[in-house]
Amino acid sequence: MKSFTSIEVFLLSCAMGAASGFQLPQATTAAHAASKLSMSISPSSISSLLVRGGAAAEPALQNFYGDALGFFGGIRIPASFLAGSSLAAIFIFKTKVGDGKISKLERRVLGFYHLNSLLAFLLSLNTIATATVAVTHIYHGRFNKMAETAYLMMRREFAYEFITVRWSFLCSLFCFLGMVASRLLIEFDLLEKGSNDVDAKHKRDISVLVLCAIGALATHLLSYVNQNLWCWHSLIGMTIYLGKMIIKRAFVEARPLQIVSVGLTAASAFYAAKLGLRELRGETEDVSD
């Protein structure tokens, strides 16, 4: 009986030891796995998980002082080229304007040439002056340079200057293309009647080639510009937005010289339309006669 009891005690102690030996490695294994998991996840992995959608992460802000300075300083170079070329083009063909030997078509193209030359000069000059003032503003440094992107910073801190410079430069570029096309037609006498049918057909083919080539470039650039304005669907929408900004600066903010500028711009548009209608009315009277 005593031997049986000792055997039971021995078996019971073995069972308890086995049970305790089985639980201890389990706890040790769990702690070891947890330590390995914590070592395998680095801070960079956690930040990447947050960016991928694990949690809403704030975008990093950057300093775009140099980008603003580079934009306004760099755009003055091509604008200066357009201003110089268009200024020289304004005073060409001045003797041909009063020549009564030119046809009505040549007179119209000549008027279109001088109008585009004047607009290209004024718009490119506006680009240079506005960009120069914006550079001076940047030198003062009294603005918030931090933003998610350079575009957002420019729209926030230099809204008027940023939009005016872009719009003026793009419009002066298209006016310059119109000036070049009309000058090619006038300079090479492509609008005059040929001495014979072969010569007239040859001039007509060259004139169509010039118009198609420059028209292809103009429409391509206009399409590309409309696709990358970001805040507007087309250059027309950008023009309307800029017009509203100018009206606000003139009449809401009560800037006297801006009001004078708006009035003179409206008068220029009125007289340009008046001259165009007079030209059309003169042709109608000639046809009726």
PDB file of C-alpha atoms in Angstrom:
ATOM      1  CA  MET A   1       0.000   0.000   0.000  1.00  0.00           C
ATOM      2  CA  LYS A   2       2.835   2.304   0.797  1.00  0.00           C
ATOM      3  CA  SER A   3       4.597   1.391  -2.456  1.00  0.00           C
ATOM      4  CA  PHE A   4       1.425   2.151  -4.427  1.00  0.00           C
ATOM      5  CA  THR A   5       1.119   5.462  -2.706  1.00  0.00           C
ATOM      6  CA  SER A   6       4.701   6.355  -3.496  1.00  0.00           C
ATOM      7  CA  ILE A   7       4.150   5.385  -7.099  1.00  0.00           C
ATOM      8  CA  GLU A   8       1.084   7.636  -7.272  1.00  0.00           C
ATOM      9  CA  VAL A   9       3.042  10.479  -5.776  1.00  0.00           C
ATOM     10  CA  PHE A  10       5.805   9.973  -8.284  1.00  0.00           C
ATOM     11  CA  LEU A  11       3.405   9.879 -11.221  1.00  0.00           C
ATOM     12  CA  LEU A  12       1.598  12.935  -9.928  1.00  0.00           C
ATOM     13  CA  SER A  13       4.828  14.895  -9.636  1.00  0.00           C
ATOM     14  CA  CYS A  14       5.843  13.865 -13.151  1.00  0.00           C
ATOM     15  CA  ALA A  15       2.491  15.017 -14.487  1.00  0.00           C
ATOM     16  CA  MET A  16       2.765  18.373 -12.780  1.00  0.00           C
ATOM     17  CA  GLY A  17       6.295  18.813 -14.060  1.00  0.00           C
ATOM     18  CA  ALA A  18       5.242  17.981 -17.596  1.00  0.00           C
ATOM     19  CA  ALA A  19       2.372  20.401 -17.398  1.00  0.00           C
ATOM     20  CA  SER A  20       4.563  23.168 -16.116  1.00  0.00           C
ATOM     21  CA  GLY A  21       7.227  22.358 -18.697  1.00  0.00           C
ATOM     22  CA  PHE A  22       4.646  22.562 -21.452  1.00  0.00           C
ATOM     23  CA  GLN A  23       3.349  26.000 -20.430  1.00  0.00           C
ATOM     24  CA  LEU A  24       6.678  27.704 -19.873  1.00  0.00           C
ATOM     25  CA  PRO A  25       7.988  27.220 -23.426  1.00  0.00           C
ATOM     26  CA  GLN A  26       4.633  28.483 -24.759  1.00  0.00           C
ATOM     27  CA  ALA A  27       4.962  31.732 -22.847  1.00  0.00           C
ATOM     28  CA  THR A  28       8.586  32.043 -23.845  1.00  0.00           C
ATOM     29  CA  THR A  29       7.715  31.458 -27.519  1.00  0.00           C
ATOM     30  CA  ALA A  30       4.967  34.121 -27.458  1.00  0.00           C
ATOM     31  CA  ALA A  31       7.260  36.688 -25.880  1.00  0.00           C
ATOM     32  CA  HIS A  32      10.003  35.874 -28.367  1.00  0.00           C
ATOM     33  CA  ALA A  33       7.581  36.262 -31.342  1.00  0.00           C
ATOM     34  CA  ALA A  34       6.348  39.590 -30.008  1.00  0.00           C
ATOM     35  CA  SER A  35       9.889  40.870 -29.665  1.00  0.00           C
ATOM     36  CA  LYS A  36      10.721  39.753 -33.208  1.00  0.00           C
ATOM     37  CA  LEU A  37       7.573  41.459 -34.555  1.00  0.00           C
ATOM     38  CA  SER A  38       8.400  44.714 -32.804  1.00  0.00           C
ATOM     39  CA  MET A  39      11.944  44.598 -34.157  1.00  0.00           C
ATOM     40  CA  SER A  40      10.772  43.852 -37.719  1.00  0.00           C
ATOM     41  CA  ILE A  41       8.434  46.905 -37.908  1.00  0.00           C
ATOM     42  CA  SER A  42      10.570  50.021 -38.303  1.00  0.00           C
ATOM     43  CA  PRO A  43       9.377  53.650 -38.061  1.00  0.00           C
ATOM     44  CA  SER A  44       9.714  54.045 -41.826  1.00  0.00           C
ATOM     45  CA  SER A  45       7.427  51.039 -42.347  1.00  0.00           C
ATOM     46  CA  ILE A  46       4.850  52.549 -40.030  1.00  0.00           C
ATOM     47  CA  SER A  47       4.931  55.891 -41.909  1.00  0.00           C
ATOM     48  CA  SER A  48       4.610  54.121 -45.248  1.00  0.00           C
ATOM     49  CA  LEU A  49       1.593  52.208 -43.974  1.00  0.00           C
ATOM     50  CA  LEU A  50       0.002  55.451 -42.851  1.00  0.00           C
ATOM     51  CA  VAL A  51       0.591  57.079 -46.240  1.00  0.00           C
ATOM     52  CA  ARG A  52      -0.856  54.096 -48.091  1.00  0.00           C
ATOM     53  CA  GLY A  53      -4.152  54.414 -46.272  1.00  0.00           C
ATOM     54  CA  GLY A  54      -3.670  52.991 -42.850  1.00  0.00           C
ATOM     55  CA  ALA A  55      -4.487  56.450 -41.467  1.00  0.00           C
ATOM     56  CA  ALA A  56      -4.909  59.982 -42.795  1.00  0.00           C
ATOM     57  CA  ALA A  57      -1.425  61.514 -43.046  1.00  0.00           C
ATOM     58  CA  GLU A  58      -0.883  65.243 -43.544  1.00  0.00           C
ATOM     59  CA  PRO A  59       1.095  66.097 -46.723  1.00  0.00           C
ATOM     60  CA  ALA A  60       4.498  67.562 -46.113  1.00  0.00           C
ATOM     61  CA  LEU A  61       4.889  71.312 -46.656  1.00  0.00           C
ATOM     62  CA  GLN A  62       7.869  72.635 -48.589  1.00  0.00           C
ATOM     63  CA  ASN A  63       9.527  75.988 -49.140  1.00  0.00           C
ATOM     64  CA  PHE A  64       8.889  77.210 -52.710  1.00  0.00           C
ATOM     65  CA  TYR A  65      10.651  80.578 -52.494  1.00  0.00           C
ATOM     66  CA  GLY A  66      13.102  79.649 -55.242  1.00  0.00           C
ATOM     67  CA  ASP A  67      10.374  78.284 -57.512  1.00  0.00           C
ATOM     68  CA  ALA A  68       8.418  81.550 -57.368  1.00  0.00           C
ATOM     69  CA  LEU A  69      11.546  83.564 -58.060  1.00  0.00           C
ATOM     70  CA  GLY A  70      12.507  81.304 -60.955  1.00  0.00           C
ATOM     71  CA  PHE A  71       9.081  81.470 -62.595  1.00  0.00           C
ATOM     72  CA  PHE A  72       8.726  85.251 -62.601  1.00  0.00           C
ATOM     73  CA  GLY A  73      12.353  85.759 -63.521  1.00  0.00           C
ATOM     74  CA  GLY A  74      12.430  83.163 -66.291  1.00  0.00           C
ATOM     75  CA  ILE A  75       9.255  84.163 -68.111  1.00  0.00           C
ATOM     76  CA  ARG A  76      10.648  87.631 -68.799  1.00  0.00           C
ATOM     77  CA  ILE A  77      13.189  86.207 -71.264  1.00  0.00           C
ATOM     78  CA  PRO A  78      10.745  84.894 -73.936  1.00  0.00           C
ATOM     79  CA  ALA A  79       8.432  87.836 -73.254  1.00  0.00           C
ATOM     80  CA  SER A  80      11.297  90.218 -74.036  1.00  0.00           C
ATOM     81  CA  PHE A  81      11.833  88.469 -77.366  1.00  0.00           C
ATOM     82  CA  LEU A  82       8.155  88.867 -78.269  1.00  0.00           C
ATOM     83  CA  ALA A  83       8.145  92.504 -77.186  1.00  0.00           C
ATOM     84  CA  GLY A  84      11.201  93.398 -79.285  1.00  0.00           C
ATOM     85  CA  SER A  85      10.013  91.554 -82.386  1.00  0.00           C
ATOM     86  CA  SER A  86       6.487  92.946 -82.269  1.00  0.00           C
ATOM     87  CA  LEU A  87       7.714  96.500 -81.643  1.00  0.00           C
ATOM     88  CA  ALA A  88       9.850  96.376 -84.772  1.00  0.00           C
ATOM     89  CA  ALA A  89       6.985  94.861 -86.749  1.00  0.00           C
ATOM     90  CA  ILE A  90       4.551  97.653 -85.917  1.00  0.00           C
ATOM     91  CA  PHE A  91       6.377 100.210 -88.111  1.00  0.00           C
ATOM     92  CA  ILE A  92       6.754  97.974 -91.161  1.00  0.00           C
ATOM     93  CA  PHE A  93       4.486  98.490 -94.194  1.00  0.00           C
ATOM     94  CA  LYS A  94       3.565 101.998 -93.063  1.00  0.00           C
ATOM     95  CA  THR A  95       3.983 103.273 -96.639  1.00  0.00           C
ATOM     96  CA  LYS A  96       1.803 100.494 -97.957  1.00  0.00           C
ATOM     97  CA  VAL A  97      -1.142 101.492 -95.763  1.00  0.00           C
ATOM     98  CA  GLY A  98      -1.887 104.655 -97.757  1.00  0.00           C
ATOM     99  CA  ASP A  99      -1.203 103.005-101.086  1.00  0.00           C
ATOM    100  CA  GLY A 100      -4.370 102.960-103.132  1.00  0.00           C
ATOM    101  CA  LYS A 101      -3.075 100.159-105.352  1.00  0.00           C
ATOM    102  CA  ILE A 102      -3.552  97.418-102.770  1.00  0.00           C
ATOM    103  CA  SER A 103      -6.692  95.316-102.869  1.00  0.00           C
ATOM    104  CA  LYS A 104      -9.334  95.153-100.171  1.00  0.00           C
ATOM    105  CA  LEU A 105      -8.104  91.746 -99.061  1.00  0.00           C
ATOM    106  CA  GLU A 106      -4.557  93.056 -98.717  1.00  0.00           C
ATOM    107  CA  ARG A 107      -5.808  96.066 -96.759  1.00  0.00           C
ATOM    108  CA  ARG A 108      -7.669  93.788 -94.349  1.00  0.00           C
ATOM    109  CA  VAL A 109      -4.726  91.496 -93.851  1.00  0.00           C
ATOM    110  CA  LEU A 110      -2.527  94.537 -93.334  1.00  0.00           C
ATOM    111  CA  GLY A 111      -4.876  95.847 -90.655  1.00  0.00           C
ATOM    112  CA  PHE A 112      -4.923  92.402 -89.022  1.00  0.00           C
ATOM    113  CA  TYR A 113      -1.124  92.399 -89.087  1.00  0.00           C
ATOM    114  CA  HIS A 114      -0.771  95.752 -87.351  1.00  0.00           C
ATOM    115  CA  LEU A 115      -3.464  94.880 -84.788  1.00  0.00           C
ATOM    116  CA  ASN A 116      -1.692  91.644 -83.839  1.00  0.00           C
ATOM    117  CA  SER A 117       1.655  93.427 -83.716  1.00  0.00           C
ATOM    118  CA  LEU A 118       0.301  96.044 -81.330  1.00  0.00           C
ATOM    119  CA  LEU A 119      -1.430  93.468 -79.111  1.00  0.00           C
ATOM    120  CA  ALA A 120       1.643  91.237 -78.990  1.00  0.00           C
ATOM    121  CA  PHE A 121       3.789  94.191 -77.944  1.00  0.00           C
ATOM    122  CA  LEU A 122       1.386  95.420 -75.250  1.00  0.00           C
ATOM    123  CA  LEU A 123       0.718  91.985 -73.770  1.00  0.00           C
ATOM    124  CA  SER A 124       4.370  90.945 -73.700  1.00  0.00           C
ATOM    125  CA  LEU A 125       5.290  94.279 -72.124  1.00  0.00           C
ATOM    126  CA  ASN A 126       2.600  93.704 -69.512  1.00  0.00           C
ATOM    127  CA  THR A 127       4.144  90.296 -68.831  1.00  0.00           C
ATOM    128  CA  ILE A 128       7.600  91.794 -68.277  1.00  0.00           C
ATOM    129  CA  ALA A 129       6.390  94.622 -66.031  1.00  0.00           C
ATOM    130  CA  THR A 130       4.124  92.428 -63.875  1.00  0.00           C
ATOM    131  CA  ALA A 131       6.807  89.755 -63.469  1.00  0.00           C
ATOM    132  CA  THR A 132       9.370  92.392 -62.480  1.00  0.00           C
ATOM    133  CA  VAL A 133       7.085  93.801 -59.779  1.00  0.00           C
ATOM    134  CA  ALA A 134       6.375  90.263 -58.548  1.00  0.00           C
ATOM    135  CA  VAL A 135      10.121  89.563 -58.263  1.00  0.00           C
ATOM    136  CA  THR A 136      10.498  92.673 -56.107  1.00  0.00           C
ATOM    137  CA  HIS A 137       7.645  91.436 -53.932  1.00  0.00           C
ATOM    138  CA  ILE A 138       9.403  88.088 -53.532  1.00  0.00           C
ATOM    139  CA  TYR A 139      12.622  89.818 -52.508  1.00  0.00           C
ATOM    140  CA  HIS A 140      10.754  91.392 -49.566  1.00  0.00           C
ATOM    141  CA  GLY A 141       9.867  87.887 -48.383  1.00  0.00           C
ATOM    142  CA  ARG A 142       6.678  88.972 -46.635  1.00  0.00           C
ATOM    143  CA  PHE A 143       4.581  85.997 -47.651  1.00  0.00           C
ATOM    144  CA  ASN A 144       4.024  82.396 -46.641  1.00  0.00           C
ATOM    145  CA  LYS A 145       6.549  80.334 -48.599  1.00  0.00           C
ATOM    146  CA  MET A 146       5.324  76.936 -47.356  1.00  0.00           C
ATOM    147  CA  ALA A 147       2.816  74.899 -49.336  1.00  0.00           C
ATOM    148  CA  GLU A 148       2.177  71.414 -50.675  1.00  0.00           C
ATOM    149  CA  THR A 149       3.082  72.413 -54.242  1.00  0.00           C
ATOM    150  CA  ALA A 150       4.546  75.462 -55.938  1.00  0.00           C
ATOM    151  CA  TYR A 151       1.314  75.969 -57.905  1.00  0.00           C
ATOM    152  CA  LEU A 152      -0.783  76.183 -54.736  1.00  0.00           C
ATOM    153  CA  MET A 153       1.642  78.639 -53.187  1.00  0.00           C
ATOM    154  CA  MET A 154       1.583  80.867 -56.284  1.00  0.00           C
ATOM    155  CA  ARG A 155      -2.205  80.848 -56.465  1.00  0.00           C
ATOM    156  CA  ARG A 156      -2.446  81.711 -52.781  1.00  0.00           C
ATOM    157  CA  GLU A 157       0.257  84.359 -52.417  1.00  0.00           C
ATOM    158  CA  PHE A 158       0.549  85.816 -55.952  1.00  0.00           C
ATOM    159  CA  ALA A 159      -2.882  85.158 -57.453  1.00  0.00           C
ATOM    160  CA  TYR A 160      -3.144  88.312 -59.568  1.00  0.00           C
ATOM    161  CA  GLU A 161       0.501  88.339 -60.712  1.00  0.00           C
ATOM    162  CA  PHE A 162       0.567  84.605 -61.458  1.00  0.00           C
ATOM    163  CA  ILE A 163      -2.604  84.646 -63.570  1.00  0.00           C
ATOM    164  CA  THR A 164      -1.813  87.948 -65.315  1.00  0.00           C
ATOM    165  CA  VAL A 165       1.683  86.868 -66.340  1.00  0.00           C
ATOM    166  CA  ARG A 166       0.504  83.527 -67.683  1.00  0.00           C
ATOM    167  CA  TRP A 167      -2.483  84.965 -69.557  1.00  0.00           C
ATOM    168  CA  SER A 168      -0.576  87.913 -71.046  1.00  0.00           C
ATOM    169  CA  PHE A 169       2.283  85.736 -72.250  1.00  0.00           C
ATOM    170  CA  LEU A 170       0.007  83.122 -73.844  1.00  0.00           C
ATOM    171  CA  CYS A 171      -2.145  85.735 -75.588  1.00  0.00           C
ATOM    172  CA  SER A 172       0.924  87.612 -76.845  1.00  0.00           C
ATOM    173  CA  LEU A 173       2.245  84.335 -78.244  1.00  0.00           C
ATOM    174  CA  PHE A 174      -0.931  83.713 -80.253  1.00  0.00           C
ATOM    175  CA  CYS A 175      -0.960  87.325 -81.455  1.00  0.00           C
ATOM    176  CA  PHE A 176       2.640  86.876 -82.549  1.00  0.00           C
ATOM    177  CA  LEU A 177       1.667  83.816 -84.610  1.00  0.00           C
ATOM    178  CA  GLY A 178      -1.122  85.808 -86.259  1.00  0.00           C
ATOM    179  CA  MET A 179       1.335  88.599 -86.995  1.00  0.00           C
ATOM    180  CA  VAL A 180       3.806  86.186 -88.600  1.00  0.00           C
ATOM    181  CA  ALA A 181       1.115  84.560 -90.755  1.00  0.00           C
ATOM    182  CA  SER A 182      -0.219  87.872 -92.058  1.00  0.00           C
ATOM    183  CA  ARG A 183       3.277  89.200 -92.725  1.00  0.00           C
ATOM    184  CA  LEU A 184       4.160  86.144 -94.798  1.00  0.00           C
ATOM    185  CA  LEU A 185       1.091  86.735 -96.931  1.00  0.00           C
ATOM    186  CA  ILE A 186       1.940  90.410 -97.436  1.00  0.00           C
ATOM    187  CA  GLU A 187       5.720  90.194 -97.750  1.00  0.00           C
ATOM    188  CA  PHE A 188       5.700  87.548-100.495  1.00  0.00           C
ATOM    189  CA  ASP A 189       2.739  89.107-102.358  1.00  0.00           C
ATOM    190  CA  LEU A 190       0.643  85.986-101.891  1.00  0.00           C
ATOM    191  CA  LEU A 191      -2.562  88.025-101.887  1.00  0.00           C
ATOM    192  CA  GLU A 192      -1.954  89.698-105.247  1.00  0.00           C
ATOM    193  CA  LYS A 193      -3.372  88.338-108.442  1.00  0.00           C
ATOM    194  CA  GLY A 194      -0.871  86.513-110.575  1.00  0.00           C
ATOM    195  CA  SER A 195       0.119  87.530-114.058  1.00  0.00           C
ATOM    196  CA  ASN A 196      -1.397  84.313-115.388  1.00  0.00           C
ATOM    197  CA  ASP A 197      -3.428  81.371-114.175  1.00  0.00           C
ATOM    198  CA  VAL A 198      -0.388  79.306-113.289  1.00  0.00           C
ATOM    199  CA  ASP A 199       1.129  82.079-111.192  1.00  0.00           C
ATOM    200  CA  ALA A 200      -2.184  82.767-109.439  1.00  0.00           C
ATOM    201  CA  LYS A 201      -2.612  79.084-108.617  1.00  0.00           C
ATOM    202  CA  HIS A 202       0.963  78.889-107.324  1.00  0.00           C
ATOM    203  CA  LYS A 203       0.437  81.865-104.994  1.00  0.00           C
ATOM    204  CA  ARG A 204      -2.857  80.473-103.786  1.00  0.00           C
ATOM    205  CA  ASP A 205      -1.258  77.144-102.928  1.00  0.00           C
ATOM    206  CA  ILE A 206       1.569  78.824-101.006  1.00  0.00           C
ATOM    207  CA  SER A 207      -0.861  81.009 -99.073  1.00  0.00           C
ATOM    208  CA  VAL A 208      -2.948  77.972 -98.119  1.00  0.00           C
ATOM    209  CA  LEU A 209       0.231  76.186 -97.039  1.00  0.00           C
ATOM    210  CA  VAL A 210       1.243  79.114 -94.805  1.00  0.00           C
ATOM    211  CA  LEU A 211      -2.176  79.374 -93.205  1.00  0.00           C
ATOM    212  CA  CYS A 212      -2.442  75.629 -92.623  1.00  0.00           C
ATOM    213  CA  ALA A 213       1.051  75.345 -91.121  1.00  0.00           C
ATOM    214  CA  ILE A 214       0.685  78.248 -88.702  1.00  0.00           C
ATOM    215  CA  GLY A 215      -2.927  77.327 -87.985  1.00  0.00           C
ATOM    216  CA  ALA A 216      -1.846  73.795 -87.086  1.00  0.00           C
ATOM    217  CA  LEU A 217       0.714  75.106 -84.600  1.00  0.00           C
ATOM    218  CA  ALA A 218      -1.722  77.635 -83.124  1.00  0.00           C
ATOM    219  CA  THR A 219      -4.509  75.083 -82.613  1.00  0.00           C
ATOM    220  CA  HIS A 220      -2.060  72.543 -81.182  1.00  0.00           C
ATOM    221  CA  LEU A 221      -0.720  75.050 -78.664  1.00  0.00           C
ATOM    222  CA  LEU A 222      -4.215  76.240 -77.771  1.00  0.00           C
ATOM    223  CA  SER A 223      -5.373  72.661 -77.200  1.00  0.00           C
ATOM    224  CA  TYR A 224      -2.343  71.888 -75.044  1.00  0.00           C
ATOM    225  CA  VAL A 225      -2.789  75.082 -73.044  1.00  0.00           C
ATOM    226  CA  ASN A 226      -6.477  74.343 -72.441  1.00  0.00           C
ATOM    227  CA  GLN A 227      -5.598  70.861 -71.163  1.00  0.00           C
ATOM    228  CA  ASN A 228      -3.064  72.176 -68.640  1.00  0.00           C
ATOM    229  CA  LEU A 229      -4.653  75.276 -67.122  1.00  0.00           C
ATOM    230  CA  TRP A 230      -5.714  73.165 -64.084  1.00  0.00           C
ATOM    231  CA  CYS A 231      -8.191  75.689 -62.695  1.00  0.00           C
ATOM    232  CA  TRP A 232     -10.075  76.486 -65.927  1.00  0.00           C
ATOM    233  CA  HIS A 233     -11.416  74.443 -68.796  1.00  0.00           C
ATOM    234  CA  SER A 234     -10.090  76.789 -71.460  1.00  0.00           C
ATOM    235  CA  LEU A 235      -8.256  80.046 -72.044  1.00  0.00           C
ATOM    236  CA  ILE A 236     -11.647  81.749 -72.339  1.00  0.00           C
ATOM    237  CA  GLY A 237     -12.494  80.784 -68.763  1.00  0.00           C
ATOM    238  CA  MET A 238      -9.134  82.097 -67.613  1.00  0.00           C
ATOM    239  CA  THR A 239      -9.813  85.355 -69.465  1.00  0.00           C
ATOM    240  CA  ILE A 240     -13.193  85.779 -67.754  1.00  0.00           C
ATOM    241  CA  TYR A 241     -11.655  85.063 -64.343  1.00  0.00           C
ATOM    242  CA  LEU A 242      -8.885  87.594 -64.907  1.00  0.00           C
ATOM    243  CA  GLY A 243     -11.424  90.163 -66.064  1.00  0.00           C
ATOM    244  CA  LYS A 244     -13.368  89.700 -62.832  1.00  0.00           C
ATOM    245  CA  MET A 245     -10.176  90.162 -60.820  1.00  0.00           C
ATOM    246  CA  ILE A 246      -9.400  93.408 -62.646  1.00  0.00           C
ATOM    247  CA  ILE A 247     -12.948  94.699 -62.175  1.00  0.00           C
ATOM    248  CA  LYS A 248     -12.717  93.888 -58.458  1.00  0.00           C
ATOM    249  CA  ARG A 249      -9.374  95.679 -58.119  1.00  0.00           C
ATOM    250  CA  ALA A 250     -10.754  98.694 -59.965  1.00  0.00           C
ATOM    251  CA  PHE A 251     -14.214  99.209 -58.485  1.00  0.00           C
ATOM    252  CA  VAL A 252     -14.396  97.160 -55.263  1.00  0.00           C
ATOM    253  CA  GLU A 253     -10.937  98.050 -53.995  1.00  0.00           C
ATOM    254  CA  ALA A 254     -11.371 101.551 -55.508  1.00  0.00           C
ATOM    255  CA  ARG A 255      -8.036 101.927 -57.306  1.00  0.00           C
ATOM    256  CA  PRO A 256      -8.289 105.137 -59.402  1.00  0.00           C
ATOM    257  CA  LEU A 257      -5.630 104.323 -61.991  1.00  0.00           C
ATOM    258  CA  GLN A 258      -7.062 100.830 -62.430  1.00  0.00           C
ATOM    259  CA  ILE A 259     -10.452 102.408 -63.156  1.00  0.00           C
ATOM    260  CA  VAL A 260      -8.824 104.634 -65.789  1.00  0.00           C
ATOM    261  CA  SER A 261      -7.137 101.568 -67.295  1.00  0.00           C
ATOM    262  CA  VAL A 262     -10.436  99.691 -67.525  1.00  0.00           C
ATOM    263  CA  GLY A 263     -12.072 102.672 -69.203  1.00  0.00           C
ATOM    264  CA  LEU A 264      -9.294 103.069 -71.754  1.00  0.00           C
ATOM    265  CA  THR A 265      -9.348  99.340 -72.490  1.00  0.00           C
ATOM    266  CA  ALA A 266     -13.081  99.492 -73.136  1.00  0.00           C
ATOM    267  CA  ALA A 267     -12.594 102.521 -75.405  1.00  0.00           C
ATOM    268  CA  SER A 268      -9.864 100.704 -77.359  1.00  0.00           C
ATOM    269  CA  ALA A 269     -12.130  97.693 -77.877  1.00  0.00           C
ATOM    270  CA  PHE A 270     -14.963  99.991 -78.986  1.00  0.00           C
ATOM    271  CA  TYR A 271     -12.887 101.790 -81.615  1.00  0.00           C
ATOM    272  CA  ALA A 272     -11.358  98.535 -82.853  1.00  0.00           C
ATOM    273  CA  ALA A 273     -14.856  97.150 -83.393  1.00  0.00           C
ATOM    274  CA  LYS A 274     -15.914 100.434 -85.011  1.00  0.00           C
ATOM    275  CA  LEU A 275     -13.057 100.289 -87.512  1.00  0.00           C
ATOM    276  CA  GLY A 276     -13.853  96.681 -88.319  1.00  0.00           C
ATOM    277  CA  LEU A 277     -17.511  97.436 -88.919  1.00  0.00           C
ATOM    278  CA  ARG A 278     -16.569 100.430 -91.064  1.00  0.00           C
ATOM    279  CA  GLU A 279     -14.395  98.177 -93.195  1.00  0.00           C
ATOM    280  CA  LEU A 280     -17.249  95.704 -93.625  1.00  0.00           C
ATOM    281  CA  ARG A 281     -19.718  98.489 -94.359  1.00  0.00           C
ATOM    282  CA  GLY A 282     -17.392  99.909 -96.995  1.00  0.00           C
ATOM    283  CA  GLU A 283     -17.212  96.553 -98.720  1.00  0.00           C
ATOM    284  CA  THR A 284     -20.995  96.225 -98.645  1.00  0.00           C
ATOM    285  CA  GLU A 285     -21.398  99.651-100.226  1.00  0.00           C
ATOM    286  CA  ASP A 286     -18.858  98.790-102.935  1.00  0.00           C
ATOM    287  CA  VAL A 287     -20.679  95.567-103.749  1.00  0.00           C
ATOM    288  CA  SER A 288     -24.041  97.358-103.910  1.00  0.00           C
ATOM    289  CA  ASP A 289     -22.628  99.984-106.223  1.00  0.00           C
TER     290      ASP A 289
END
